mmCIF file of C-alpha atoms and ligand atoms in Angstrom:
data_model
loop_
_atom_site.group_PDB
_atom_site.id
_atom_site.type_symbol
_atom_site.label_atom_id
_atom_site.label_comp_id
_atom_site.label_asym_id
_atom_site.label_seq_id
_atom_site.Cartn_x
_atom_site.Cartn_y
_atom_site.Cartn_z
ATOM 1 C CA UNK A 1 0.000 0.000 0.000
ATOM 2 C CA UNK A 2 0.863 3.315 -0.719
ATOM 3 C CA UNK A 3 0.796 6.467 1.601
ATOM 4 C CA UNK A 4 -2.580 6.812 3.507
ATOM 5 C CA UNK A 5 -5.447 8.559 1.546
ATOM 6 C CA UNK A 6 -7.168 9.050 4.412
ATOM 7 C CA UNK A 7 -9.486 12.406 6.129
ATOM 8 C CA UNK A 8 -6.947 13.105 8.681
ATOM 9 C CA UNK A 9 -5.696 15.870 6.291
ATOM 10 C CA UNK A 10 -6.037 19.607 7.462
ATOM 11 C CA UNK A 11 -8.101 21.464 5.571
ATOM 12 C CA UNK A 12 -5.699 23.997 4.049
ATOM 13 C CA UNK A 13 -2.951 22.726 1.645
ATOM 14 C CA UNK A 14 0.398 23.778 0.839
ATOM 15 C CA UNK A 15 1.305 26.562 -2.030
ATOM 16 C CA UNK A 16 2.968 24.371 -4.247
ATOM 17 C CA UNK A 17 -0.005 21.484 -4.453
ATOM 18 C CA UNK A 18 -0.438 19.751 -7.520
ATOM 19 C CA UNK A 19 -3.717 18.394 -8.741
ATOM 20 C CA UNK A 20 -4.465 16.629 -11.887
ATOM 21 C CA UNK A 21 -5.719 13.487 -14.127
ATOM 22 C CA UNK A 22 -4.111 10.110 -14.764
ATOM 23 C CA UNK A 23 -5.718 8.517 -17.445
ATOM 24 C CA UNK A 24 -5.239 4.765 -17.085
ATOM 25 C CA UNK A 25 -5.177 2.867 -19.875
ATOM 26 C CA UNK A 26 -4.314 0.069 -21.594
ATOM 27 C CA UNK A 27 -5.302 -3.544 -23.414
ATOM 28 C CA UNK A 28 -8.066 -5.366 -21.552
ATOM 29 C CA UNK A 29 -7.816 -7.056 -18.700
ATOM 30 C CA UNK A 30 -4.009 -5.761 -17.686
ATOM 31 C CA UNK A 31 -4.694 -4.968 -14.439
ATOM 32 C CA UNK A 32 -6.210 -1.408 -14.808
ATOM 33 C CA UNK A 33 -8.865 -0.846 -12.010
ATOM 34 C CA UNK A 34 -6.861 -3.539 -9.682
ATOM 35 C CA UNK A 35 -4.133 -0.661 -9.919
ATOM 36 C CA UNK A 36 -6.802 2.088 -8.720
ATOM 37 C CA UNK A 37 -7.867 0.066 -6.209
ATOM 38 C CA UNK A 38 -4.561 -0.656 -4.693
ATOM 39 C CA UNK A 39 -3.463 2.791 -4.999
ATOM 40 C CA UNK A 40 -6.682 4.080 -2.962
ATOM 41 C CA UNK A 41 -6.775 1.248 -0.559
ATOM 42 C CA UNK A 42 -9.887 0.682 -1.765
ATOM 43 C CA UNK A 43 -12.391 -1.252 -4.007
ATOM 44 C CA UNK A 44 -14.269 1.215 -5.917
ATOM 45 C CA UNK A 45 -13.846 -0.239 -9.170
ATOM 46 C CA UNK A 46 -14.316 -3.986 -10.447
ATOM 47 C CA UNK A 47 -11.756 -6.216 -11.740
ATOM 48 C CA UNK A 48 -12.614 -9.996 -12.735
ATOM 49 C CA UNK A 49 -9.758 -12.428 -15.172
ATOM 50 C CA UNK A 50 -12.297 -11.888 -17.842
ATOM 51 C CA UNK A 51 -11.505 -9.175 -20.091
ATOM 52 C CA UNK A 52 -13.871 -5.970 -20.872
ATOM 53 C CA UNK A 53 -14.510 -5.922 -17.448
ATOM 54 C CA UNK A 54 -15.178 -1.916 -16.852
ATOM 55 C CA UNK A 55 -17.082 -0.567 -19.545
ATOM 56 C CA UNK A 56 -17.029 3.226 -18.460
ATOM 57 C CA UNK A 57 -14.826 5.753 -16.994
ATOM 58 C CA UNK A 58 -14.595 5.827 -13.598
ATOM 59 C CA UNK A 59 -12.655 8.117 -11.208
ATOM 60 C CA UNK A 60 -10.730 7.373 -8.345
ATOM 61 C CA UNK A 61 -9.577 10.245 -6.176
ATOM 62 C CA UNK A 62 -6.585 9.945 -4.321
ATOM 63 C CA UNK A 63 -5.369 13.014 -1.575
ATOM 64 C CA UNK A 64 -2.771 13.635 0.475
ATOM 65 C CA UNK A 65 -1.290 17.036 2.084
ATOM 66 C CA UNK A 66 -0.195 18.127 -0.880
ATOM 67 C CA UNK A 67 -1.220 16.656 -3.887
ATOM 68 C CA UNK A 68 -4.432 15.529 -5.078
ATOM 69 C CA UNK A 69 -4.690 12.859 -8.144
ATOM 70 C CA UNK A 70 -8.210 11.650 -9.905
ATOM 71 C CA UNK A 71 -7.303 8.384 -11.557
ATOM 72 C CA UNK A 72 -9.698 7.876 -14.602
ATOM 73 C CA UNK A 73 -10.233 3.996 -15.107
ATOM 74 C CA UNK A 74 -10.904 3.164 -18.788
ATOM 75 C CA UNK A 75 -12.281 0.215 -20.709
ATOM 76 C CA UNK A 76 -9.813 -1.710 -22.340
ATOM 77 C CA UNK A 77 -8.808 -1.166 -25.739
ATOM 78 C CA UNK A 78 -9.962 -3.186 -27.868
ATOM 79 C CA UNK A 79 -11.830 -3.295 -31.194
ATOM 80 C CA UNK A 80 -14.931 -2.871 -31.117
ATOM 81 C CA UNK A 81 -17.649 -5.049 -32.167
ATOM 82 C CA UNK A 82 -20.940 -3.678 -31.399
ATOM 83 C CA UNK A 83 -22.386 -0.333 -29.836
ATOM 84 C CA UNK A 84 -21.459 -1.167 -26.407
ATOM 85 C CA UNK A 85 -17.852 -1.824 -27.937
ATOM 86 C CA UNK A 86 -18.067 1.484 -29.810
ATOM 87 C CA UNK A 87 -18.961 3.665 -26.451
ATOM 88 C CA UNK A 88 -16.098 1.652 -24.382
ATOM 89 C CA UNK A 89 -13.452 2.713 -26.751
ATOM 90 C CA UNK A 90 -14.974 6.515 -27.090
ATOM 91 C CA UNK A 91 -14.799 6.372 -23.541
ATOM 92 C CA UNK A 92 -11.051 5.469 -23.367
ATOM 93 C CA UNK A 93 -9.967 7.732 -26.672
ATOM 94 C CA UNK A 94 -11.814 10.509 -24.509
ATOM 95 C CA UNK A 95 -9.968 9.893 -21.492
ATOM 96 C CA UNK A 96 -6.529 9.780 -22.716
ATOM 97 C CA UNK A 97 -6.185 12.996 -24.587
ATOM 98 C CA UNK A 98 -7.632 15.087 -21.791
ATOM 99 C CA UNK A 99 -5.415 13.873 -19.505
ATOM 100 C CA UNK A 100 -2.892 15.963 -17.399
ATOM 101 C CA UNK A 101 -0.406 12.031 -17.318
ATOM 102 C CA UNK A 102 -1.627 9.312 -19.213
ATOM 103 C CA UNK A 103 -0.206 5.903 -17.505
ATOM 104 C CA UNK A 104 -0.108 2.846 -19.958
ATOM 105 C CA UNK A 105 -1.034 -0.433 -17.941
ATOM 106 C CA UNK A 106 0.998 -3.247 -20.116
ATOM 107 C CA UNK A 107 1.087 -7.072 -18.889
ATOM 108 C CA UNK A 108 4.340 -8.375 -18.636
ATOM 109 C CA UNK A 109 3.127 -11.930 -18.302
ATOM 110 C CA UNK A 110 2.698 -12.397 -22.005
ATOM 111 C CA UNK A 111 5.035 -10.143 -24.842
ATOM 112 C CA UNK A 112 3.431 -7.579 -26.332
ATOM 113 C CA UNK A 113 0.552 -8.018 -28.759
ATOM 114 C CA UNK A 114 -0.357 -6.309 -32.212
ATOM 115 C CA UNK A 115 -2.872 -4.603 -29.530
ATOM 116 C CA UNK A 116 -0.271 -2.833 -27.843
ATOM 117 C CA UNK A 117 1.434 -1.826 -30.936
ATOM 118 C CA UNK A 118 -2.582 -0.054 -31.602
ATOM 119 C CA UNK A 119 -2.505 1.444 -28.708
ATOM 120 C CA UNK A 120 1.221 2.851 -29.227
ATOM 121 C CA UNK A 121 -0.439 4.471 -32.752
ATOM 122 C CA UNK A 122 -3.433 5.829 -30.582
ATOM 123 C CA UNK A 123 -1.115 7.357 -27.914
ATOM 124 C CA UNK A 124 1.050 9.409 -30.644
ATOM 125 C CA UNK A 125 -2.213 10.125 -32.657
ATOM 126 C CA UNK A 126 -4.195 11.274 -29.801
ATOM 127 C CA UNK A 127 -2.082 12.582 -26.990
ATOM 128 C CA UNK A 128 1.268 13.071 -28.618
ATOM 129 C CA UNK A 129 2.472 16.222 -26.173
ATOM 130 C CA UNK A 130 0.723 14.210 -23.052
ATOM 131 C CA UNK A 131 3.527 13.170 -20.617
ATOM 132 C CA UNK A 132 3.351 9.303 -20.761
ATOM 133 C CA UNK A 133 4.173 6.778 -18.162
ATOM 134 C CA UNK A 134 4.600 2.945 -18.207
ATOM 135 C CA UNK A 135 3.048 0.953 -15.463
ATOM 136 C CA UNK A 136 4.656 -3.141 -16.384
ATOM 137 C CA UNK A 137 2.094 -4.832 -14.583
ATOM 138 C CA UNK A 138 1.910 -8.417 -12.978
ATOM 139 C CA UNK A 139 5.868 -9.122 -12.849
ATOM 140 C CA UNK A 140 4.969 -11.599 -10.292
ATOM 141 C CA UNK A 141 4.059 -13.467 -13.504
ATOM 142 C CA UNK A 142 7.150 -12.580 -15.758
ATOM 143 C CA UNK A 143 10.184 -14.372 -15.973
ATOM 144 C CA UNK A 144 13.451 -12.381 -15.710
ATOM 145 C CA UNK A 145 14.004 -8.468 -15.572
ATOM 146 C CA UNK A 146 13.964 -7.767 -19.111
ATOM 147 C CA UNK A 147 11.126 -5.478 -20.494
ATOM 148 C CA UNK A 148 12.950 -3.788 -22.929
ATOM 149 C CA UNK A 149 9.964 -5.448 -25.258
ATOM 150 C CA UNK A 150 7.690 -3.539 -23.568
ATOM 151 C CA UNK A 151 9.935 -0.160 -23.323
ATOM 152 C CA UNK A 152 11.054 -0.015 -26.756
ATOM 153 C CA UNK A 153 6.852 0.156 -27.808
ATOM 154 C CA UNK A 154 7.054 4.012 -27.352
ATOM 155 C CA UNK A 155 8.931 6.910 -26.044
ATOM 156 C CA UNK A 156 7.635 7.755 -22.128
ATOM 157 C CA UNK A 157 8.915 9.268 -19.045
ATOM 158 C CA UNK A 158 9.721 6.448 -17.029
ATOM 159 C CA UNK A 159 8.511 2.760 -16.997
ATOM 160 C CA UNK A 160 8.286 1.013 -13.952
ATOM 161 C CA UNK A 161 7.467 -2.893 -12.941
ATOM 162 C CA UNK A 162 5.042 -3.323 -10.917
ATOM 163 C CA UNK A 163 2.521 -6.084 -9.150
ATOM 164 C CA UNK A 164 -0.752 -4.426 -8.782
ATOM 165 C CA UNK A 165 -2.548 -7.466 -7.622
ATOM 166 C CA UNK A 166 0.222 -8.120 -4.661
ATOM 167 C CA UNK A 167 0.922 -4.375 -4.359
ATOM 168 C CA UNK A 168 4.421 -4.116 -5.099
ATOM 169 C CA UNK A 169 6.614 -1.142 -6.640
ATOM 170 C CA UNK A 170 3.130 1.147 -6.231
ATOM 171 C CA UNK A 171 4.936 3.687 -4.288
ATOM 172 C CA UNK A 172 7.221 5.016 -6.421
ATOM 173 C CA UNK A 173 4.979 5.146 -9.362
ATOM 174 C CA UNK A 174 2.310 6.419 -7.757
ATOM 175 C CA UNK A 175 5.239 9.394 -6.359
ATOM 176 C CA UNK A 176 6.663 9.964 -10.050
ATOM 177 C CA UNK A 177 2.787 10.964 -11.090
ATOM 178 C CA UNK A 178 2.659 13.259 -8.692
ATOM 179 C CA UNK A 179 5.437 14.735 -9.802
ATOM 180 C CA UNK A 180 4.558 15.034 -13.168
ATOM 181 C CA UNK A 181 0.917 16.651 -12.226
ATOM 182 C CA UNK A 182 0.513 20.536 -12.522
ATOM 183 C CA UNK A 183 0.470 23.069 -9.595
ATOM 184 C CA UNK A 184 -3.577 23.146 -8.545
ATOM 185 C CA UNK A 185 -6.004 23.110 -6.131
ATOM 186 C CA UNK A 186 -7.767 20.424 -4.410
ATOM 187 C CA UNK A 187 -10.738 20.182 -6.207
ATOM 188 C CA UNK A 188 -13.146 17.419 -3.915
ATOM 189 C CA UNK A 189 -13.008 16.635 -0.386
ATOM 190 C CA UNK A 190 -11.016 14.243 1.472
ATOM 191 C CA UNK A 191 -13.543 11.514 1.937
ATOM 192 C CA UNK A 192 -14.455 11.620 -1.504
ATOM 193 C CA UNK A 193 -12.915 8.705 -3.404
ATOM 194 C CA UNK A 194 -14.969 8.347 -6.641
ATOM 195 C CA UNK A 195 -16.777 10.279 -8.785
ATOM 196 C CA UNK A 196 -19.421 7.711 -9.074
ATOM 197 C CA UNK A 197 -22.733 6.820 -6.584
ATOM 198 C CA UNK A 198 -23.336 3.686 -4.005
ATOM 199 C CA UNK A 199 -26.029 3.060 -6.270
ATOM 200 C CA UNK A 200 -23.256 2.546 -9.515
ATOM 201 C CA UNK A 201 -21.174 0.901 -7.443
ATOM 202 C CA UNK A 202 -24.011 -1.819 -6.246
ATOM 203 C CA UNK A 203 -24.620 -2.585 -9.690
ATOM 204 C CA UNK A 204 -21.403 -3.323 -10.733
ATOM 205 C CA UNK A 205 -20.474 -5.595 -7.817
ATOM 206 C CA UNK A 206 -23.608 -7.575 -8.934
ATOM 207 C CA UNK A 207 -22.085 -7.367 -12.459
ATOM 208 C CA UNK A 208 -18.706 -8.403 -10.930
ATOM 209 C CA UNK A 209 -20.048 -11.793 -9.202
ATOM 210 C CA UNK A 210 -22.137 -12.421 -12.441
ATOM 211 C CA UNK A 211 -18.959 -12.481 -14.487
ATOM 212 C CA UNK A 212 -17.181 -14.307 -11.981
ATOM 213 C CA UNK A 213 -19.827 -17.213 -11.463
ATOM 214 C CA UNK A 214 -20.285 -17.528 -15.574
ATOM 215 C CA UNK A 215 -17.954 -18.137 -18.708
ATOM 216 C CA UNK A 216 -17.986 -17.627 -22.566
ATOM 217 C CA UNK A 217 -20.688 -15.029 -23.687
ATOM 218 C CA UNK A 218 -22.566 -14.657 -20.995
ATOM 219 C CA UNK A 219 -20.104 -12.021 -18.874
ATOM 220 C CA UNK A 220 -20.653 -10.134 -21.620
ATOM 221 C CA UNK A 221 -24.062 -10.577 -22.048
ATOM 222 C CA UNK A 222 -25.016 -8.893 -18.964
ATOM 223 C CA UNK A 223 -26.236 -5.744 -17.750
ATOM 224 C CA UNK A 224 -27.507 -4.727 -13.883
ATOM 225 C CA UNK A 225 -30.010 -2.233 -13.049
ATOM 226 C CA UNK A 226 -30.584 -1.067 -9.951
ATOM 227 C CA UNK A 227 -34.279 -0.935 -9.835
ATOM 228 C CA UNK A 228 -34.661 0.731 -6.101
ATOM 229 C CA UNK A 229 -31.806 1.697 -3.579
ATOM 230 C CA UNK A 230 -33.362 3.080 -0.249
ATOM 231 C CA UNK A 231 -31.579 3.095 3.208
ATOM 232 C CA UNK A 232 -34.142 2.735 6.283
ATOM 233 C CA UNK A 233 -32.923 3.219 9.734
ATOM 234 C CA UNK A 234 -32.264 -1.295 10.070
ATOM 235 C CA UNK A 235 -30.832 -1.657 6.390
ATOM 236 C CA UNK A 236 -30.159 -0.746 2.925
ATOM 237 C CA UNK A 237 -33.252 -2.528 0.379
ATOM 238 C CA UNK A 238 -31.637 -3.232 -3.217
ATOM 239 C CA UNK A 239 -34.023 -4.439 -5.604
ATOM 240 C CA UNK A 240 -31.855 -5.459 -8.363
ATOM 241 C CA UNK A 241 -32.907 -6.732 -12.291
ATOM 242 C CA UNK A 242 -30.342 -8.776 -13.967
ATOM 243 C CA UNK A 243 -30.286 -7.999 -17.991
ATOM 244 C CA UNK A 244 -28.582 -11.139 -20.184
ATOM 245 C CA UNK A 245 -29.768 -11.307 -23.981
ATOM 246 C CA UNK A 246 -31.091 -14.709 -24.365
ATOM 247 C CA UNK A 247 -33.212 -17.113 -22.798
ATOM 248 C CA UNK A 248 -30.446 -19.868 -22.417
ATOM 249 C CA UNK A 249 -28.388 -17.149 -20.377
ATOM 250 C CA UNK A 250 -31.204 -16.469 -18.309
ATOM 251 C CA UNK A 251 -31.556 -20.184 -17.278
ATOM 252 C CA UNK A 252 -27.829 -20.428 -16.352
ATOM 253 C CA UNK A 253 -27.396 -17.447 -14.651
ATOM 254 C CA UNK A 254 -30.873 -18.475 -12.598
ATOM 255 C CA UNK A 255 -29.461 -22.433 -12.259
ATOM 256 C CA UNK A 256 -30.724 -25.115 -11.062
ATOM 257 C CA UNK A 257 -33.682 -24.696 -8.608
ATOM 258 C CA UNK A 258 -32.038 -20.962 -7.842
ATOM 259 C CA UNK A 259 -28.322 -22.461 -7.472
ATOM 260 C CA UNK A 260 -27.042 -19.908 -9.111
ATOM 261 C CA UNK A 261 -28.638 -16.725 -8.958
ATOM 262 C CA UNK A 262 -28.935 -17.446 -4.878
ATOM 263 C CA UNK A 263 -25.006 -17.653 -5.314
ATOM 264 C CA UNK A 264 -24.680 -14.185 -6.982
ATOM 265 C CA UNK A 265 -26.984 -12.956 -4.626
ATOM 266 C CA UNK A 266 -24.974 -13.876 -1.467
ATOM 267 C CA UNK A 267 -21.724 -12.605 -3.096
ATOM 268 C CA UNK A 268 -22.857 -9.380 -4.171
ATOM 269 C CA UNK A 269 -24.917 -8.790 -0.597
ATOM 270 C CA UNK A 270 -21.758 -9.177 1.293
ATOM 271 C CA UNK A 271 -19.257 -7.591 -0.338
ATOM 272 C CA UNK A 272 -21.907 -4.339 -0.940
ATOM 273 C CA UNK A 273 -22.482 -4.659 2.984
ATOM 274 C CA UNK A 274 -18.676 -4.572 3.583
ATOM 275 C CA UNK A 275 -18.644 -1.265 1.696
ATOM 276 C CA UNK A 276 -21.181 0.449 3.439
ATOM 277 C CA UNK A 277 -20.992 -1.137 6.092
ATOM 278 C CA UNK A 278 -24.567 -1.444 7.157
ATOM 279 C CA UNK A 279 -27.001 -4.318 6.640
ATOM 280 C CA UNK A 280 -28.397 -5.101 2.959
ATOM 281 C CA UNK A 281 -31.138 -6.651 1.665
ATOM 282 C CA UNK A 282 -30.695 -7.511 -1.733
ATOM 283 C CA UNK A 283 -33.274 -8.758 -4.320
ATOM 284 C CA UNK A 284 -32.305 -9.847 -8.033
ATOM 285 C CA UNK A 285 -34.633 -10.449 -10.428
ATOM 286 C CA UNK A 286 -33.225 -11.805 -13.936
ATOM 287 C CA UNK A 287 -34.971 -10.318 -17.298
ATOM 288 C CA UNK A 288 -33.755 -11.325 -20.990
ATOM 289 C CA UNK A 289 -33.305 -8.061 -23.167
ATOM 290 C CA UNK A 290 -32.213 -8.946 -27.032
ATOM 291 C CA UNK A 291 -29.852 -7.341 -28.383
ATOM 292 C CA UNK A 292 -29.362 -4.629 -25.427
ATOM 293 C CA UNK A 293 -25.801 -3.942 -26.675
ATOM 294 C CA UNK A 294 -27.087 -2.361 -29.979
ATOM 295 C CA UNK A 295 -29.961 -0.063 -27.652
ATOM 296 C CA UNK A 296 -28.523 2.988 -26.847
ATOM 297 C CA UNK A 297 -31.697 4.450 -24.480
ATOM 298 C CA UNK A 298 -31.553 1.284 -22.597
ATOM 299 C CA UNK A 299 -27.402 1.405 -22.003
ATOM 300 C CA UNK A 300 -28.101 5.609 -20.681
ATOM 301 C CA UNK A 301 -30.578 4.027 -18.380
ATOM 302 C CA UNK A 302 -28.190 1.335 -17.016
ATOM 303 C CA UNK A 303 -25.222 3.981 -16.524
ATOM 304 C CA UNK A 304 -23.895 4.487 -19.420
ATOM 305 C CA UNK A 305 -23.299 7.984 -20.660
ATOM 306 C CA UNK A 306 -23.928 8.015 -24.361
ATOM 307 C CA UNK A 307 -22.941 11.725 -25.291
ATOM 308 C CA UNK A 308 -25.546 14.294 -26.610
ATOM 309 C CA UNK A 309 -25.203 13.373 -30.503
ATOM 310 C CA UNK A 310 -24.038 17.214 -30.662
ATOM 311 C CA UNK A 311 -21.214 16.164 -28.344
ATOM 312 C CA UNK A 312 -20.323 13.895 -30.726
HETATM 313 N N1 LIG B 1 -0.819 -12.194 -11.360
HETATM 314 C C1 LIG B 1 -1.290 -10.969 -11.392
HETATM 315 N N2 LIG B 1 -2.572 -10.762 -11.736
HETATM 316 C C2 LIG B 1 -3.016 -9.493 -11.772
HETATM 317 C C3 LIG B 1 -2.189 -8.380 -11.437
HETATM 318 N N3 LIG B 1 -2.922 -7.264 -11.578
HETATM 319 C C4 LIG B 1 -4.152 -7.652 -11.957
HETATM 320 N N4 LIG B 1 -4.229 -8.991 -12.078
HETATM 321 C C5 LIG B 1 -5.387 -9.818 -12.457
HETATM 322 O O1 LIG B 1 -5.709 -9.550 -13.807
HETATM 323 C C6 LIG B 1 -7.124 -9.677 -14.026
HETATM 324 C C7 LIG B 1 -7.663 -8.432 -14.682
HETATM 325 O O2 LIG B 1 -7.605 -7.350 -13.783
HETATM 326 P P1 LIG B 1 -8.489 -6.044 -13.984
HETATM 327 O O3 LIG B 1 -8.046 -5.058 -12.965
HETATM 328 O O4 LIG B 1 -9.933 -6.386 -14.085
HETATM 329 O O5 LIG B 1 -7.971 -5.590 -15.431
HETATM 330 P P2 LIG B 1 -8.470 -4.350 -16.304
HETATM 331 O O6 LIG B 1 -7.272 -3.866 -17.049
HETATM 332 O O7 LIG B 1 -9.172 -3.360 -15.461
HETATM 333 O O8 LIG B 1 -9.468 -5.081 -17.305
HETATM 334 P P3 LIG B 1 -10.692 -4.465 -18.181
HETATM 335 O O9 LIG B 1 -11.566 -3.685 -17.254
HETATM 336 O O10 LIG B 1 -11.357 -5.684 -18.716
HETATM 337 O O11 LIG B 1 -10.058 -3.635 -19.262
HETATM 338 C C8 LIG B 1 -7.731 -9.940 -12.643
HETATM 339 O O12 LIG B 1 -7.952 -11.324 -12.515
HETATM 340 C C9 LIG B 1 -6.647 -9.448 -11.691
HETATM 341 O O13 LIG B 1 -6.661 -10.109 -10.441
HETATM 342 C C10 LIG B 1 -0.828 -8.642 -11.062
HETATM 343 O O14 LIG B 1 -0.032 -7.761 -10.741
HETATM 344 N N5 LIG B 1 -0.435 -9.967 -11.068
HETATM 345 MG MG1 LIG B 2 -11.089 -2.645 -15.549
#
């Protein structure tokens, strides 16, 4: 772990603070939002071994005395194949050239692909003046301490190796950053760690266990809405529906007599009452939707931003 974020901070901060964006990017499922999480200490986004796990930017807000950095986890980069594809990658693309840094997440456990060699192309196309950083992820995987393969993809800053999963060489990237940020003020509050609600964050924890209980299409193939969120004085009541595109995906994620949907449920319940830390009751309810990755009203009303066509 890295230096507390935490609210003992005094409220006024020095002169010379820095505050700034990291975009965080990189190929799917190279260890992106495990990174944010470890740097913050906390879970606030998801991170399953199936790739396309986060499918919109998310921001994770990390303060100390003097510097404050929002971390802006990105889908993975990848081509895309349908509309949900399409908004994941104008989602990343956005990210990175608005950035103040932009780190590059690679995994070191395999060499690099013709999709890091895109990404490479993207990074000079897109953000060619953005200072650039190399984060050369899961080295508890990779054999030796050559990663000159990696290195020689583009020109950056500085490239460091790095476990996010068991937390290792964090520090020091997570100091060079701050470095590079500008001079700024501290733009949210201590406590704040993400820019997104309880209510987001419920429905992707559902959408985590989901993924993590089922394989091929079906991870994919699913979409959580959070149908009512309301705290009482006992408890927190979740009424959840469970969106997959196909009858035969609603039987298996449902299983046999319950099995599995009871399994979700008990999964997601705990690990949404360990971050608020109050009681939940949590109901899921699972609906078949065709073809919900092609409807762009129904993706808004799950979460997803879809920009104002004149934002386009
Ligand atoms: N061995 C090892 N595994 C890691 C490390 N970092 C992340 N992982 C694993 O890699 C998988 C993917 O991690 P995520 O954080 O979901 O990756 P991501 O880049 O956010 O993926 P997408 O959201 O799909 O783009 C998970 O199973 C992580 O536990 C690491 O340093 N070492
Ligand atoms: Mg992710």
């Amino acid at each position: 772990m890295v230096e507390d974020s935490n609210p003992i901070l005094q409220d006024e901060w020095p002169d010379d603070h820095k505050s700034g964006v990291v975009a965080v990017i990189g190929r799917p499922n190279v260890g992106k939002s495990t990174l944010i999480n470890a740097i913050l200490g906390q879970k606030i986004a998801i991170a399953t071994p199936k790739p396309q796990t986060t499918r919109r930017t998310q921001m994770g807000i990390y303060t100390i005395q003097q510097a404050q950095m929002m971390l802006v986890d990105t889908p993975g980069l990848h081509k895309a194949r349908n509309r949900m594809g399409e908004y994941m990658m104008n989602e990343a693309e956005f990210a990175l050239r608005d950035a103040d840094v932009n780190l590059w997440i690679l995994d070191t456990s395999e060499p690099p692909s013709a999709a890091d060699g895109y990404i490479a192309q993207t990074l000079k196309d897109l953000a060619p003046n953005i200072p650039l950083v190399l984060a050369l992820n899961k080295i508890d995987q990779h054999q030796g301490d050559d990663y000159s393969a990696f290195t020689q993809l583009i020109e950056h800053e500085r490239a460091y190796p790095i476990s996010a999963l068991k937390g290792d060489g964090i520090e020091a990237l997570v100091n060079h950053l701050i470095d590079l940020l500008p001079e700024g003020p501290r733009y949210y509050p201590v406590d704040q760690v993400s820019d997104v609600t309880m209510r987001f964050i419920a429905a992707e924890i559902i959408r985590e266990k989901v993924m993590m209980n089922t394989e091929q299409e079906i991870p994919h193939a699913v979409a959580v809405e959070i149908f009512d969120y309301k705290d009482n004085e006992a408890r927190t009541n979740i009424d959840a529906i469970i969106y997959v595109e196909r009858d035969s995906q609603k039987g298996i994620v449902i299983g046999k007599g319950g099995s599995m949907i009871k399994q979700i449920g008990t999964q997601a319940r705990h690990e949404i009452m360990d971050t608020i830390e109050r009681p939940v009751h949590l109901d899921l309810r699972v609906k078949v939707l065709k073809n919900w990755r092609t409807n762009e009203s129904f993706m808004r009303r799950v979460g997803y931003r879809f920009p104002k066509k004149e934002d386009k």
